[in-house]
Amino acid sequence: MVRPRKFDRVDILNRMKTAFWENGFSDISMDDVGRITNMNRGSVYNAFGDKRALYLEALELYGEQHYGAAVELIKHSKDTPSAIRNLYGTAFKRMKDDQTHWGCFMCNAAVEVAPVDTEVAIIVRENFDALTKAFLSSLLETRPKVADSKNAKNLAQQLTATYIGFNIMARTGMAKTSLKRISDSAVEMVTA
Amino acid sequence: MVRPRKFDRVDILNRMKTAFWENGFSDISMDDVGRITNMNRGSVYNAFGDKRALYLEALELYGEQHYGAAVELIKHSKDTPSAIRNLYGTAFKRMKDDQTHWGCFMCNAAVEVAPVDTEVAIIVRENFDALTKAFLSSLLETRPKVADSKNAKNLAQQLTATYIGFNIMARTGMAKTSLKRISDSAVEMVTA
DNA sequence: CTAGTTATTGACTATTCAGTCAAATACAAT
DNA sequence: ATTGTATTTGACTGAATAGTCAATAACTAG
């Protein structure tokens, strides 16, 4: 009855997730989008709306994938120190796969877009908060002594700030030996 | 002998520092620059070169002012816990003055420009490193027990990461009560 | 007062940008 | 095979972009 789509929506969003992650919102043009997705300009507008809507969907996908995975990883780690090791381990692994240093799309959105787009600001805060909550649960469940001696909520919030700072520093091309210090210190921080 | 300049170079750079800090590089046009500085387009090019050169000077000025001040503040605080209290105290004070949440120009540059401009990347890393060195000196000199029990270099690096994360989160408009947790936890971390 | 030097001015270019649209197309149900 | 419907296409628009330049203005040393 209808002409079928030539493209896979999820595949397109994954490609745009990567592109926006690397280059930000402003430095990706709709011409770039066409090249990256192999879609015609008009088809993109027909399928996704405008550039901002496309960015929003890509960012939400990133959140589900990366922050969702981080929360799960923390939840299923045997205790907070190993949760932190696992979390930073995946970040380091990604830096190896593609010699570039990408940092974190959510953090980039916080800097570039959140101040001028309340919807983006909300998404970013929600994802940060989810990470903090995961740290907090982990502490309360597996490190009650640490949680008690240090104010668990404050500590969880700082662990999120540390993770964000790590990703910003990674994006500047800072040496891995320096980056490693951050995760080591974070581990030490939650080790009774 | 020569026609004198109508403008004060330092004043112009301070204005542009604020503008780039708030809006980033891509979202400030040369028309904006003209409006912000009350300078004619051509005069800007004559005085500063191109947009990138202007951004570089503004960023370097920010580094001297803010990171320079932070390093001095840490150096002249009586110990690391109070250094951290003082550092975050100035950040909170600024957030009060202008109800907006600016975060940190250096962090914004790390995200938006550093990945595509090696000179900016170097400036950003240098400023981050200066902060880390200041934390390290403070620890070694005023908290030798903490420094010894925890690996001071790792800890100093994490304190910088925490500060960066704090500024990114501030830029998303996160509640001050949540932000306060970060600095409280950082203080707790260096309290023997 | 004049000459020499640099700053200012605003109009100009050529490019890039996000977004639009009418026409053509591909399919599947009948 | 025909028809109905959503998708694709590429040319189009108008606005915004960074950067240029020749003419003009302002000052001061002599």
Short mmCIF file of C-alpha atoms (C1' of nucleotides) in Angstrom, two decimals:
data_model
loop_
_atom_site.label_atom_id
_atom_site.label_comp_id
_atom_site.label_asym_id
_atom_site.label_seq_id
_atom_site.Cartn_x
_atom_site.Cartn_y
_atom_site.Cartn_z
CA MET A 1 0.00 0.00 0.00
CA VAL A 2 2.78 2.45 0.87
CA ARG A 3 6.29 2.94 -0.35
CA PRO A 4 8.58 1.35 2.25
CA ARG A 5 11.46 3.18 3.88
CA LYS A 6 14.87 2.57 2.40
CA PHE A 7 16.68 3.08 5.71
CA ASP A 8 16.76 1.60 9.20
CA ARG A 9 15.73 4.23 11.71
CA VAL A 10 17.85 2.82 14.52
CA ASP A 11 20.88 2.55 12.27
CA ILE A 12 20.52 6.20 11.24
CA LEU A 13 20.19 7.30 14.85
CA ASN A 14 23.28 5.34 15.81
CA ARG A 15 25.26 6.99 13.06
CA MET A 16 24.06 10.43 14.07
CA LYS A 17 24.75 9.65 17.71
CA THR A 18 28.38 9.05 16.78
CA ALA A 19 28.59 12.14 14.59
CA PHE A 20 27.04 14.51 17.15
CA TRP A 21 29.13 12.91 19.86
CA GLU A 22 32.32 13.63 17.97
CA ASN A 23 31.47 17.01 16.47
CA GLY A 24 28.72 18.55 18.55
CA PHE A 25 25.47 20.07 17.31
CA SER A 26 26.61 23.28 15.60
CA ASP A 27 29.46 21.73 13.66
CA ILE A 28 27.28 19.12 11.99
CA SER A 29 25.43 20.57 9.01
CA MET A 30 22.40 19.05 7.36
CA ASP A 31 24.68 18.36 4.40
CA ASP A 32 26.85 16.35 6.76
CA VAL A 33 23.77 14.50 7.96
CA GLY A 34 22.96 13.57 4.37
CA ARG A 35 26.47 12.28 3.78
CA ILE A 36 26.62 10.36 7.06
CA THR A 37 23.24 8.69 6.66
CA ASN A 38 23.18 8.34 2.87
CA MET A 39 19.77 9.93 3.03
CA ASN A 40 18.40 12.72 0.96
CA ARG A 41 17.98 16.03 2.71
CA GLY A 42 14.19 15.99 2.42
CA SER A 43 13.94 12.40 3.61
CA VAL A 44 15.72 13.35 6.82
CA TYR A 45 13.23 16.12 7.46
CA ASN A 46 10.34 13.82 6.61
CA ALA A 47 11.54 11.11 8.94
CA PHE A 48 12.93 13.04 11.91
CA GLY A 49 11.62 16.60 11.80
CA ASP A 50 14.37 19.16 12.03
CA LYS A 51 18.01 19.12 13.10
CA ARG A 52 17.21 19.69 16.75
CA ALA A 53 14.73 16.79 16.86
CA LEU A 54 17.33 14.53 15.29
CA TYR A 55 19.88 15.62 17.88
CA LEU A 56 17.42 14.99 20.70
CA GLU A 57 16.70 11.45 19.50
CA ALA A 58 20.40 10.72 19.08
CA LEU A 59 21.16 12.04 22.56
CA GLU A 60 18.36 10.01 24.11
CA LEU A 61 19.64 6.91 22.36
CA TYR A 62 23.11 7.58 23.74
CA GLY A 63 21.64 7.94 27.21
CA GLU A 64 19.77 4.65 26.98
CA GLN A 65 22.82 2.86 25.64
CA HIS A 66 25.68 4.31 27.66
CA TYR A 67 24.17 5.54 30.90
CA GLY A 68 21.75 2.65 30.92
CA ALA A 69 24.65 0.25 30.52
CA ALA A 70 26.63 2.08 33.21
CA VAL A 71 23.77 1.77 35.69
CA GLU A 72 23.42 -1.91 34.94
CA LEU A 73 27.16 -2.45 35.22
CA ILE A 74 27.24 -0.82 38.64
CA LYS A 75 24.21 -2.76 39.80
CA HIS A 76 25.71 -6.08 38.80
CA SER A 77 29.19 -5.47 40.12
CA LYS A 78 30.02 -7.23 43.36
CA ASP A 79 30.81 -4.03 45.23
CA THR A 80 31.40 -0.30 44.64
CA PRO A 81 35.18 -0.49 44.10
CA SER A 82 34.81 -3.09 41.39
CA ALA A 83 31.84 -1.19 39.94
CA ILE A 84 34.09 1.81 39.49
CA ARG A 85 36.85 -0.32 38.03
CA ASN A 86 34.41 -1.83 35.56
CA LEU A 87 32.93 1.53 34.60
CA TYR A 88 36.26 3.18 33.84
CA GLY A 89 37.47 -0.05 32.27
CA THR A 90 34.85 0.25 29.53
CA ALA A 91 35.83 3.88 28.96
CA PHE A 92 39.49 2.92 28.56
CA LYS A 93 38.61 0.06 26.28
CA ARG A 94 36.72 2.40 23.97
CA MET A 95 39.69 4.74 23.87
CA LYS A 96 41.78 1.85 22.63
CA ASP A 97 39.39 0.71 19.92
CA ASP A 98 39.46 4.04 18.10
CA GLN A 99 42.62 5.85 18.97
CA THR A 100 40.64 9.06 19.35
CA HIS A 101 39.43 10.29 22.69
CA TRP A 102 35.72 10.87 22.52
CA GLY A 103 34.72 11.60 26.05
CA CYS A 104 30.98 11.52 26.69
CA PHE A 105 28.16 12.76 24.45
CA MET A 106 26.02 13.62 27.48
CA CYS A 107 28.80 15.81 28.89
CA ASN A 108 29.27 17.53 25.54
CA ALA A 109 25.55 18.22 25.37
CA ALA A 110 25.71 19.67 28.89
CA VAL A 111 28.27 22.20 27.72
CA GLU A 112 27.09 23.08 24.23
CA VAL A 113 23.33 22.69 24.17
CA ALA A 114 21.87 22.43 27.68
CA PRO A 115 22.26 26.17 28.42
CA VAL A 116 20.04 27.10 25.46
CA ASP A 117 17.64 24.14 25.33
CA THR A 118 15.74 23.22 28.46
CA GLU A 119 14.67 19.85 27.07
CA VAL A 120 18.30 18.88 26.56
CA ALA A 121 19.15 20.19 30.02
CA ILE A 122 16.49 17.92 31.50
CA ILE A 123 17.75 14.86 29.64
CA VAL A 124 21.31 15.54 30.73
CA ARG A 125 20.39 16.05 34.37
CA GLU A 126 18.26 12.89 34.37
CA ASN A 127 21.11 10.80 33.06
CA PHE A 128 23.60 12.28 35.52
CA ASP A 129 21.13 11.67 38.34
CA ALA A 130 20.61 8.07 37.28
CA LEU A 131 24.33 7.47 37.54
CA THR A 132 24.45 9.09 40.97
CA LYS A 133 21.56 6.93 42.17
CA ALA A 134 23.34 3.81 40.96
CA PHE A 135 26.49 4.78 42.87
CA LEU A 136 24.41 5.45 45.96
CA SER A 137 22.61 2.10 45.85
CA SER A 138 25.89 0.32 45.36
CA LEU A 139 27.42 2.06 48.35
CA LEU A 140 24.47 1.40 50.64
CA GLU A 141 24.24 -2.23 49.64
CA THR A 142 27.88 -3.26 49.38
CA ARG A 143 29.84 -0.71 51.41
CA PRO A 144 27.59 0.28 54.34
CA LYS A 145 30.58 1.24 56.48
CA VAL A 146 31.95 3.67 53.88
CA ALA A 147 28.46 4.97 53.17
CA ASP A 148 27.92 5.61 56.83
CA SER A 149 31.24 7.21 57.66
CA LYS A 150 31.23 9.63 54.73
CA ASN A 151 27.68 10.79 53.87
CA ALA A 152 26.71 8.47 51.07
CA LYS A 153 24.71 10.99 49.04
CA ASN A 154 27.58 13.45 48.91
CA LEU A 155 29.99 10.71 47.98
CA ALA A 156 27.74 9.38 45.19
CA GLN A 157 27.38 12.87 43.75
CA GLN A 158 31.14 13.33 43.77
CA LEU A 159 31.64 10.00 42.02
CA THR A 160 29.43 11.28 39.20
CA ALA A 161 31.31 14.58 39.07
CA THR A 162 34.55 12.63 38.90
CA TYR A 163 33.25 10.53 36.03
CA ILE A 164 32.20 13.66 34.13
CA GLY A 165 35.55 15.34 34.77
CA PHE A 166 37.31 12.23 33.55
CA ASN A 167 35.39 12.35 30.27
CA ILE A 168 36.08 16.06 29.73
CA MET A 169 39.78 15.50 30.32
CA ALA A 170 39.76 12.51 27.98
CA ARG A 171 38.37 14.75 25.22
CA THR A 172 41.39 17.05 25.49
CA GLY A 173 43.76 14.20 24.64
CA MET A 174 45.21 14.03 28.13
CA ALA A 175 47.64 11.14 28.65
CA LYS A 176 46.13 7.84 29.74
CA THR A 177 48.51 7.63 32.68
CA SER A 178 46.97 10.83 34.05
CA LEU A 179 43.45 9.62 33.35
CA LYS A 180 44.20 6.36 35.11
CA ARG A 181 44.99 8.29 38.28
CA ILE A 182 41.43 9.53 38.43
CA SER A 183 39.84 6.11 38.39
CA ASP A 184 42.44 4.74 40.80
CA SER A 185 41.67 7.53 43.22
CA ALA A 186 37.93 6.99 42.84
CA VAL A 187 38.37 3.33 43.66
CA GLU A 188 40.50 4.15 46.66
CA MET A 189 37.84 6.56 47.83
CA VAL A 190 35.21 3.84 48.25
CA THR A 191 37.55 1.21 49.63
CA ALA A 192 36.98 0.90 53.34
CA MET B 1 52.28 60.39 14.28
CA VAL B 2 49.64 57.62 14.18
CA ARG B 3 45.95 57.57 14.73
CA PRO B 4 45.33 56.25 18.26
CA ARG B 5 43.07 53.33 19.02
CA LYS B 6 39.57 54.12 20.15
CA PHE B 7 39.26 51.01 22.30
CA ASP B 8 40.98 49.35 25.23
CA ARG B 9 42.39 46.00 24.18
CA VAL B 10 42.05 44.42 27.61
CA ASP B 11 38.47 45.62 27.95
CA ILE B 12 37.59 44.10 24.58
CA LEU B 13 39.19 40.80 25.52
CA ASN B 14 37.32 40.73 28.81
CA ARG B 15 34.02 41.26 27.01
CA MET B 16 34.80 38.53 24.51
CA LYS B 17 35.94 36.22 27.27
CA THR B 18 32.49 36.54 28.81
CA ALA B 19 30.70 36.12 25.49
CA PHE B 20 32.65 33.01 24.42
CA TRP B 21 32.31 31.62 27.93
CA GLU B 22 28.55 31.89 27.80
CA ASN B 23 27.95 30.98 24.16
CA GLY B 24 30.94 29.02 22.93
CA PHE B 25 32.94 29.62 19.76
CA SER B 26 30.54 28.57 17.00
CA ASP B 27 27.53 30.40 18.35
CA ILE B 28 29.24 33.79 18.45
CA SER B 29 29.27 35.40 14.99
CA MET B 30 31.56 38.23 13.93
CA ASP B 31 28.42 40.38 13.89
CA ASP B 32 27.96 39.49 17.54
CA VAL B 33 31.57 40.43 18.18
CA GLY B 34 30.93 43.83 16.64
CA ARG B 35 27.85 44.38 18.79
CA ILE B 36 29.54 43.18 21.99
CA THR B 37 32.69 45.26 21.54
CA ASN B 38 31.19 48.28 19.77
CA MET B 39 33.90 47.85 17.20
CA ASN B 40 33.63 47.84 13.46
CA ARG B 41 34.08 44.50 11.81
CA GLY B 42 37.28 45.51 10.04
CA SER B 43 38.77 47.01 13.20
CA VAL B 44 38.38 43.68 14.94
CA TYR B 45 40.25 41.91 12.16
CA ASN B 46 42.90 44.65 12.16
CA ALA B 47 43.40 44.42 15.91
CA PHE B 48 43.08 40.72 16.65
CA GLY B 49 43.44 38.77 13.41
CA ASP B 50 40.59 36.36 12.85
CA LYS B 51 37.88 34.85 15.01
CA ARG B 52 40.04 31.98 16.19
CA ALA B 53 42.87 34.29 17.27
CA LEU B 54 40.38 36.37 19.24
CA TYR B 55 39.03 33.24 20.90
CA LEU B 56 42.54 32.09 21.77
CA GLU B 57 43.39 35.40 23.43
CA ALA B 58 40.12 35.42 25.34
CA LEU B 59 40.68 31.86 26.53
CA GLU B 60 44.23 32.61 27.62
CA LEU B 61 43.00 35.64 29.53
CA TYR B 62 40.41 33.48 31.26
CA GLY B 63 43.12 31.00 32.19
CA GLU B 64 45.35 33.69 33.69
CA GLN B 65 42.47 35.20 35.61
CA HIS B 66 40.53 32.19 36.83
CA TYR B 67 42.99 29.33 36.99
CA GLY B 68 45.74 31.70 38.07
CA ALA B 69 43.50 32.93 40.86
CA ALA B 70 42.54 29.38 41.80
CA VAL B 71 46.18 28.34 42.08
CA GLU B 72 46.95 31.36 44.26
CA LEU B 73 43.89 30.72 46.37
CA ILE B 74 44.95 27.14 47.03
CA LYS B 75 48.52 28.19 47.74
CA HIS B 76 47.46 30.76 50.32
CA SER B 77 44.83 28.67 52.07
CA LYS B 78 45.87 27.27 55.40
CA ASP B 79 45.31 23.65 54.37
CA THR B 80 43.78 21.55 51.62
CA PRO B 81 40.28 21.28 53.09
CA SER B 82 39.96 25.03 53.40
CA ALA B 83 41.56 25.48 49.98
CA ILE B 84 38.76 23.39 48.52
CA ARG B 85 36.14 25.26 50.51
CA ASN B 86 37.52 28.56 49.24
CA LEU B 87 37.72 27.39 45.65
CA TYR B 88 34.13 26.20 45.49
CA GLY B 89 33.06 29.18 47.54
CA THR B 90 34.09 31.55 44.75
CA ALA B 91 32.25 29.40 42.23
CA PHE B 92 29.07 29.54 44.29
CA LYS B 93 29.45 33.27 44.82
CA ARG B 94 29.61 33.83 41.06
CA MET B 95 26.48 31.77 40.57
CA LYS B 96 24.69 34.10 42.93
CA ASP B 97 25.84 37.32 41.29
CA ASP B 98 24.32 36.47 37.95
CA GLN B 99 21.55 34.00 38.43
CA THR B 100 22.80 32.10 35.40
CA HIS B 101 25.05 29.10 35.74
CA TRP B 102 28.11 29.63 33.63
CA GLY B 103 30.36 26.77 34.54
CA CYS B 104 33.94 27.12 33.34
CA PHE B 105 35.20 28.55 30.02
CA MET B 106 38.20 26.22 30.07
CA CYS B 107 35.90 23.18 30.41
CA ASN B 108 33.69 24.44 27.59
CA ALA B 109 36.75 24.89 25.38
CA ALA B 110 37.82 21.34 26.24
CA VAL B 111 34.54 20.02 24.86
CA GLU B 112 33.87 22.25 21.88
CA VAL B 113 37.24 23.34 20.51
CA ALA B 114 40.09 21.23 21.91
CA PRO B 115 39.29 18.18 19.74
CA VAL B 116 39.76 20.20 16.53
CA ASP B 117 42.43 22.72 17.59
CA THR B 118 45.64 21.40 19.08
CA GLU B 119 46.68 24.82 20.37
CA VAL B 120 43.48 25.09 22.39
CA ALA B 121 43.96 21.52 23.60
CA ILE B 122 47.41 22.46 24.91
CA ILE B 123 46.14 25.54 26.72
CA VAL B 124 43.35 23.56 28.33
CA ARG B 125 45.62 20.75 29.48
CA GLU B 126 48.15 23.23 30.86
CA ASN B 127 45.51 24.97 32.94
CA PHE B 128 44.09 21.69 34.22
CA ASP B 129 47.60 20.53 35.09
CA ALA B 130 48.36 23.75 36.95
CA LEU B 131 45.31 23.17 39.12
CA THR B 132 46.35 19.59 39.79
CA LYS B 133 49.87 20.70 40.77
CA ALA B 134 48.42 23.25 43.18
CA PHE B 135 46.27 20.57 44.84
CA LEU B 136 49.29 18.30 45.06
CA SER B 137 51.53 20.92 46.68
CA SER B 138 48.80 21.77 49.14
CA LEU B 139 48.40 18.12 50.10
CA LEU B 140 52.10 17.48 50.51
CA GLU B 141 52.62 20.61 52.54
CA THR B 142 49.53 20.71 54.73
CA ARG B 143 48.16 17.17 54.76
CA PRO B 144 51.19 14.86 54.61
CA LYS B 145 49.30 12.04 56.33
CA VAL B 146 46.48 12.09 53.79
CA ALA B 147 48.96 12.49 50.95
CA ASP B 148 50.89 9.49 52.16
CA SER B 149 48.02 7.16 52.90
CA LYS B 150 46.26 7.76 49.58
CA ASN B 151 48.76 8.37 46.73
CA ALA B 152 48.84 12.13 46.52
CA LYS B 153 49.20 12.40 42.75
CA ASN B 154 46.13 10.29 42.13
CA LEU B 155 44.19 12.25 44.68
CA ALA B 156 45.22 15.63 43.22
CA GLN B 157 44.20 14.49 39.77
CA GLN B 158 40.83 13.40 41.06
CA LEU B 159 40.31 16.73 42.77
CA THR B 160 40.77 18.43 39.41
CA ALA B 161 38.37 15.99 37.75
CA THR B 162 35.85 16.71 40.50
CA TYR B 163 36.18 20.44 39.95
CA ILE B 164 35.63 20.02 36.21
CA GLY B 165 32.62 17.78 36.76
CA PHE B 166 31.20 20.32 39.17
CA ASN B 167 31.43 23.04 36.52
CA ILE B 168 29.84 20.90 33.83
CA MET B 169 26.96 20.06 36.13
CA ALA B 170 26.58 23.71 37.10
CA ARG B 171 26.16 24.56 33.42
CA THR B 172 23.15 22.25 33.16
CA GLY B 173 21.32 24.23 35.83
CA MET B 174 21.55 21.47 38.42
CA ALA B 175 20.23 22.45 41.87
CA LYS B 176 22.71 24.11 44.19
CA THR B 177 21.94 21.58 46.92
CA SER B 178 23.22 18.84 44.62
CA LEU B 179 26.26 20.87 43.62
CA LYS B 180 27.05 21.54 47.26
CA ARG B 181 27.32 17.80 47.87
CA ILE B 182 30.25 17.63 45.49
CA SER B 183 32.35 20.22 47.28
CA ASP B 184 31.40 18.79 50.67
CA SER B 185 32.54 15.36 49.58
CA ALA B 186 35.76 16.77 48.15
CA VAL B 187 36.50 18.47 51.45
CA GLU B 188 35.75 15.28 53.34
CA MET B 189 38.10 13.42 51.06
CA VAL B 190 41.15 15.42 52.13
CA THR B 191 40.23 15.63 55.79
CA ALA B 192 42.42 13.24 57.72
"C1'" DC C 1 50.36 73.67 9.16
"C1'" DT C 2 51.78 69.69 6.84
"C1'" DA C 3 53.05 65.05 6.08
"C1'" DG C 4 53.12 60.42 7.49
"C1'" DT C 5 51.17 56.55 9.73
"C1'" DT C 6 47.79 53.76 11.57
"C1'" DA C 7 42.80 53.06 12.83
"C1'" DT C 8 38.16 53.19 11.30
"C1'" DT C 9 34.41 52.52 8.25
"C1'" DG C 10 30.78 50.22 5.67
"C1'" DA C 11 29.95 48.17 1.61
"C1'" DC C 12 31.32 44.02 -0.64
"C1'" DT C 13 32.16 38.81 -1.79
"C1'" DA C 14 31.53 34.12 -1.94
"C1'" DT C 15 30.21 30.44 0.83
"C1'" DT C 16 27.49 27.86 3.81
"C1'" DC C 17 23.45 27.23 6.34
"C1'" DA C 18 18.60 25.14 7.74
"C1'" DG C 19 14.60 24.30 5.87
"C1'" DT C 20 10.86 23.83 1.76
"C1'" DC C 21 8.34 21.82 -1.98
"C1'" DA C 22 6.30 19.91 -6.10
"C1'" DA C 23 7.18 16.18 -8.80
"C1'" DA C 24 8.60 11.47 -9.34
"C1'" DT C 25 8.76 6.85 -7.44
"C1'" DA C 26 8.07 2.27 -5.27
"C1'" DC C 27 5.50 -0.68 -3.22
"C1'" DA C 28 1.25 -3.67 -1.75
"C1'" DA C 29 -3.42 -4.48 -1.54
"C1'" DT C 30 -7.09 -5.38 -4.48
"C1'" DA D 1 -2.57 -4.15 -13.94
"C1'" DT D 2 -4.43 -0.38 -11.36
"C1'" DT D 3 -4.74 2.51 -7.49
"C1'" DG D 4 -3.58 4.70 -3.13
"C1'" DT D 5 -0.19 6.23 -0.10
"C1'" DA D 6 4.04 7.27 1.95
"C1'" DT D 7 8.90 8.02 0.65
"C1'" DT D 8 12.42 9.92 -2.13
"C1'" DT D 9 14.48 13.36 -4.86
"C1'" DG D 10 17.09 17.50 -6.12
"C1'" DA D 11 16.56 21.93 -7.07
"C1'" DC D 12 15.27 25.98 -4.65
"C1'" DT D 13 15.04 30.03 -1.03
"C1'" DG D 14 16.45 33.51 1.94
"C1'" DA D 15 19.19 34.31 5.67
"C1'" DA D 16 23.50 34.18 7.96
"C1'" DT D 17 28.36 33.32 7.74
"C1'" DA D 18 33.73 34.71 7.94
"C1'" DG D 19 36.64 37.47 5.91
"C1'" DT D 20 38.28 41.53 2.47
"C1'" DC D 21 39.30 46.09 0.89
"C1'" DA D 22 39.68 50.77 -0.76
"C1'" DA D 23 38.46 55.01 0.93
"C1'" DT D 24 38.44 58.06 4.87
"C1'" DA D 25 39.65 59.93 9.36
"C1'" DA D 26 42.48 61.12 13.37
"C1'" DC D 27 46.29 62.04 15.38
"C1'" DT D 28 51.40 63.78 16.11
"C1'" DA D 29 56.08 64.65 15.08
"C1'" DG D 30 58.44 68.03 12.70
#
